[in-house]
Amino acid sequence: MSNERYERGWQKLQEIDGEAGERVIESLKDIAPDFARYLIEFPFGDIYSRPGLDLKSREIATVAALTALGNAAPQLRVHIQAALNVGVTRRQVVETIMQMAVYAGFPAALNGLFAAKEVFQARNEKGLA
Amino acid sequence: MSNERYERGWQKLQEIDGEAGERVIESLKDIAPDFARYLIEFPFGDIYSRPGLDLKSREIATVAALTALGNAAPQLRVHIQAALNVGVTRRQVVETIMQMAVYAGFPAALNGLFAAKEVFQARNEKGLA
Amino acid sequence: MSNERYERGWQKLQEIDGEAGERVIESLKDIAPDFARYLIEFPFGDIYSRPGLDLKSREIATVAALTALGNAAPQLRVHIQAALNVGVTRRQVVETIMQMAVYAGFPAALNGLFAAKEVFQARNEKGLA
Amino acid sequence: MSNERYERGWQKLQEIDGEAGERVIESLKDIAPDFARYLIEFPFGDIYSRPGLDLKSREIATVAALTALGNAAPQLRVHIQAALNVGVTRRQVVETIMQMAVYAGFPAALNGLFAAKEVFQARNEKGLA
Amino acid sequence: MSNERYERGWQKLQEIDGEAGERVIESLKDIAPDFARYLIEFPFGDIYSRPGLDLKSREIATVAALTALGNAAPQLRVHIQAALNVGVTRRQVVETIMQMAVYAGFPAALNGLFAAKEVFQARNEKGLA
Amino acid sequence: MSNERYERGWQKLQEIDGEAGERVIESLKDIAPDFARYLIEFPFGDIYSRPGLDLKSREIATVAALTALGNAAPQLRVHIQAALNVGVTRRQVVETIMQMAVYAGFPAALNGLFAAKEVFQARNEKGLA
């Protein structure tokens, strides 16, 4: 089952999402182990591993999209963390989310900001940037 | 009716959207002139004028969000243009849209890519990057 | 197949949507005649026939929702017409749509305003309010 | 208030949703009793009672749609149960949800899988398939 | 930072949302104070302060839209309260939400009704209409 | 670039979507050739090739989801065709779409039915079922 895309994806997942990503994979093991594999192979092994757009920009795009869609709160929190992990600043995360008020309305932006607040507080407690 | 936010917004609108932005404003004049003003003042005078996130990243965020939402095709085309206007490369636009397959599904990404194709072709004809 | 809900719904459909409603029903006859019947019976025979909220408020609610959802352009145009048919003013339609910028973003509101513009122009040509 | 559609709908609701459906109806009694009636009459008395598509396929369609929409978690859990109640296997539920990654993105599919996991665990505790 | 739009917006926010609005503003102070200001200035200072549509109709429009979108539960509860604060009756709130079954499906309407139930119960405990 | 997943996906794409699928792939060649490859590999090579859910059920799920989402009209038409290609009857397609009125509202179902009507007419002209 192991292959080049899986290996590349697993490394990329750890670089971007760290422990939070591993927990998602772990939680899929009993219900849909193949989906855990796809999640590593396609988003991380194929997409995030592509050159042509740096990881900071990729995470800004993802935080923007998940804030705008507004229906995937756990994944938004994971990607706010991911953005900070790859070097996006808290300020840039907040600016990205605020901008979504223009494209998806104030409630979407508000809920995004509250998600960021939660992530920032958890990171403060761990002494992370 | 003119004021500092309006002036700042109008300049920002022209910097980002050029003629396409002006056409949107013009088309609102007979039905909702105040909305034309709000559109200049809030998104452009307030949000896009903020420091803390560069214009390239802001346009990547907007292209990502509009691709993911998938229900605002004209605005997506305007912002693919805007992204190119502020220095995002075609490759980066394409990468941003492709990534949305992960967060909003393949149809959203496909429709975003077809929008980009249309914009790129129109710009080719005008000799624009 | 005719019954009290159907009769009440048909009358309500004509009161609210006029010819536009009849055309929708007609266009369903060959592909899903039962759905044409459900459309008359549930939305119009059950919901719009209820006391407790006047028709003007009901159409303001519908125009708001369809503008915000942004994925049902033909139905939005039908209900902008319906709103005007039951006595909502053009100004109130425009205000309702503009307000959606707050809850669903500027693109949704813009596309709603352009739909209203189209409906208003068609009514101008027919000499309707 | 009782009628043929209501009777048919009530039976269908119990066949499909069992206790979970009854609880939803019960919880509407004080706030919107007519809506409880509509919920029995239209979705269950009209739609789910139709020949032309078997109940298993109907529940696969509903699980797919609610997973893709991603904004109705309680109803998704009710319909994962309903699918199992009418004979869809756990494997088929999982396959249906996984497939939604293609049409609505990985977060929608992930949240659907976690809902399935919750439902499966609750059924394990009750000794249900 | 204080200005005419801010003052007008702050008064309108208190008239419409009362304490609940103030709490939202307060909760933004540490993460995005400028967004708290925009929230007062644009939705409340610009939009809700406009003549041309009465506040009751505006809140009916907002409750309709947030019910239909289905991805902003906290804001829906705030605006069900706001509707009642400006004189919309509980019956009218319930009718507005029920109507959304037609435009956004039964799950959206159900979740809106459960939000209303929660708000009504909290107001009962405080002796509010 | 050719590999097992690609080969399997290409065969599955042709089995399900026929010419319509090939046209989509073709139209991506100049703007995002890698995305054409991903589209073959992940949805078709990974997902649709899985045992555990028959192709008819998979297409019913996809038609349901795309009707409910309502923001991917071209892909909905492709999958109505795909459903018919793999043996779903027109009646079953219509039933699946009608059912979405319950979960995503009447406009979504209406627009789905009009898409089906268009596909059925085109197939009539070609003498297809």
PDB file of C-alpha atoms in Angstrom, chain A residues 36-99:
ATOM      1  CA  ALA A  36      -6.934   8.030   5.243  1.00  0.00           C
ATOM      2  CA  ARG A  37      -4.617   6.894   2.461  1.00  0.00           C
ATOM      3  CA  TYR A  38      -6.357   9.018  -0.186  1.00  0.00           C
ATOM      4  CA  LEU A  39      -6.182  12.038   2.129  1.00  0.00           C
ATOM      5  CA  ILE A  40      -2.431  11.610   2.359  1.00  0.00           C
ATOM      6  CA  GLU A  41      -1.935  10.838  -1.327  1.00  0.00           C
ATOM      7  CA  PHE A  42      -4.116  13.345  -3.166  1.00  0.00           C
ATOM      8  CA  PRO A  43      -4.206  16.580  -1.123  1.00  0.00           C
ATOM      9  CA  PHE A  44      -0.732  16.201   0.349  1.00  0.00           C
ATOM     10  CA  GLY A  45       1.142  13.887  -2.023  1.00  0.00           C
ATOM     11  CA  ASP A  46      -0.239  15.458  -5.208  1.00  0.00           C
ATOM     12  CA  ILE A  47      -1.464  19.013  -4.514  1.00  0.00           C
ATOM     13  CA  TYR A  48       0.528  20.502  -1.624  1.00  0.00           C
ATOM     14  CA  SER A  49       3.712  18.927  -2.997  1.00  0.00           C
ATOM     15  CA  ARG A  50       3.464  20.811  -6.269  1.00  0.00           C
ATOM     16  CA  PRO A  51       5.903  23.579  -7.042  1.00  0.00           C
ATOM     17  CA  GLY A  52       4.385  26.713  -8.567  1.00  0.00           C
ATOM     18  CA  LEU A  53       2.784  28.093  -5.395  1.00  0.00           C
ATOM     19  CA  ASP A  54       4.572  28.385  -2.051  1.00  0.00           C
ATOM     20  CA  LEU A  55       3.112  26.750   1.067  1.00  0.00           C
ATOM     21  CA  LYS A  56       2.285  30.085   2.707  1.00  0.00           C
ATOM     22  CA  SER A  57       0.126  31.086  -0.230  1.00  0.00           C
ATOM     23  CA  ARG A  58      -1.450  27.632  -0.303  1.00  0.00           C
ATOM     24  CA  GLU A  59      -2.471  27.910   3.343  1.00  0.00           C
ATOM     25  CA  ILE A  60      -3.807  31.447   2.855  1.00  0.00           C
ATOM     26  CA  ALA A  61      -5.940  30.076   0.006  1.00  0.00           C
ATOM     27  CA  THR A  62      -7.207  27.227   2.181  1.00  0.00           C
ATOM     28  CA  VAL A  63      -8.001  29.412   5.191  1.00  0.00           C
ATOM     29  CA  ALA A  64      -9.857  31.784   2.841  1.00  0.00           C
ATOM     30  CA  ALA A  65     -11.878  28.993   1.249  1.00  0.00           C
ATOM     31  CA  LEU A  66     -12.794  27.225   4.485  1.00  0.00           C
ATOM     32  CA  THR A  67     -13.806  30.519   6.099  1.00  0.00           C
ATOM     33  CA  ALA A  68     -15.960  31.374   3.095  1.00  0.00           C
ATOM     34  CA  LEU A  69     -17.602  27.938   2.883  1.00  0.00           C
ATOM     35  CA  GLY A  70     -18.323  28.092   6.604  1.00  0.00           C
ATOM     36  CA  ASN A  71     -19.307  24.446   6.904  1.00  0.00           C
ATOM     37  CA  ALA A  72     -16.103  22.762   8.011  1.00  0.00           C
ATOM     38  CA  ALA A  73     -15.139  24.231  11.371  1.00  0.00           C
ATOM     39  CA  PRO A  74     -12.725  21.468  12.464  1.00  0.00           C
ATOM     40  CA  GLN A  75     -10.803  21.642   9.178  1.00  0.00           C
ATOM     41  CA  LEU A  76     -10.648  25.451   9.383  1.00  0.00           C
ATOM     42  CA  ARG A  77      -8.987  25.189  12.794  1.00  0.00           C
ATOM     43  CA  VAL A  78      -6.517  22.605  11.470  1.00  0.00           C
ATOM     44  CA  HIS A  79      -5.575  24.901   8.595  1.00  0.00           C
ATOM     45  CA  ILE A  80      -5.242  28.026  10.727  1.00  0.00           C
ATOM     46  CA  GLN A  81      -2.669  25.970  12.625  1.00  0.00           C
ATOM     47  CA  ALA A  82      -1.142  24.772   9.383  1.00  0.00           C
ATOM     48  CA  ALA A  83      -0.821  28.347   8.140  1.00  0.00           C
ATOM     49  CA  LEU A  84       1.054  29.325  11.288  1.00  0.00           C
ATOM     50  CA  ASN A  85       3.189  26.174  11.044  1.00  0.00           C
ATOM     51  CA  VAL A  86       4.460  27.092   7.578  1.00  0.00           C
ATOM     52  CA  GLY A  87       5.224  30.707   8.483  1.00  0.00           C
ATOM     53  CA  VAL A  88       2.062  32.723   7.845  1.00  0.00           C
ATOM     54  CA  THR A  89       1.814  35.292  10.658  1.00  0.00           C
ATOM     55  CA  ARG A  90      -1.170  35.590  12.981  1.00  0.00           C
ATOM     56  CA  ARG A  91      -1.785  39.022  11.507  1.00  0.00           C
ATOM     57  CA  GLN A  92      -1.921  37.570   7.994  1.00  0.00           C
ATOM     58  CA  VAL A  93      -4.348  34.853   9.122  1.00  0.00           C
ATOM     59  CA  VAL A  94      -6.595  37.499  10.669  1.00  0.00           C
ATOM     60  CA  GLU A  95      -6.431  39.694   7.545  1.00  0.00           C
ATOM     61  CA  THR A  96      -7.305  36.753   5.300  1.00  0.00           C
ATOM     62  CA  ILE A  97     -10.322  35.866   7.424  1.00  0.00           C
ATOM     63  CA  MET A  98     -11.521  39.480   7.723  1.00  0.00           C
ATOM     64  CA  GLN A  99     -11.408  39.828   3.945  1.00  0.00           C
TER      65      GLN A  99
END
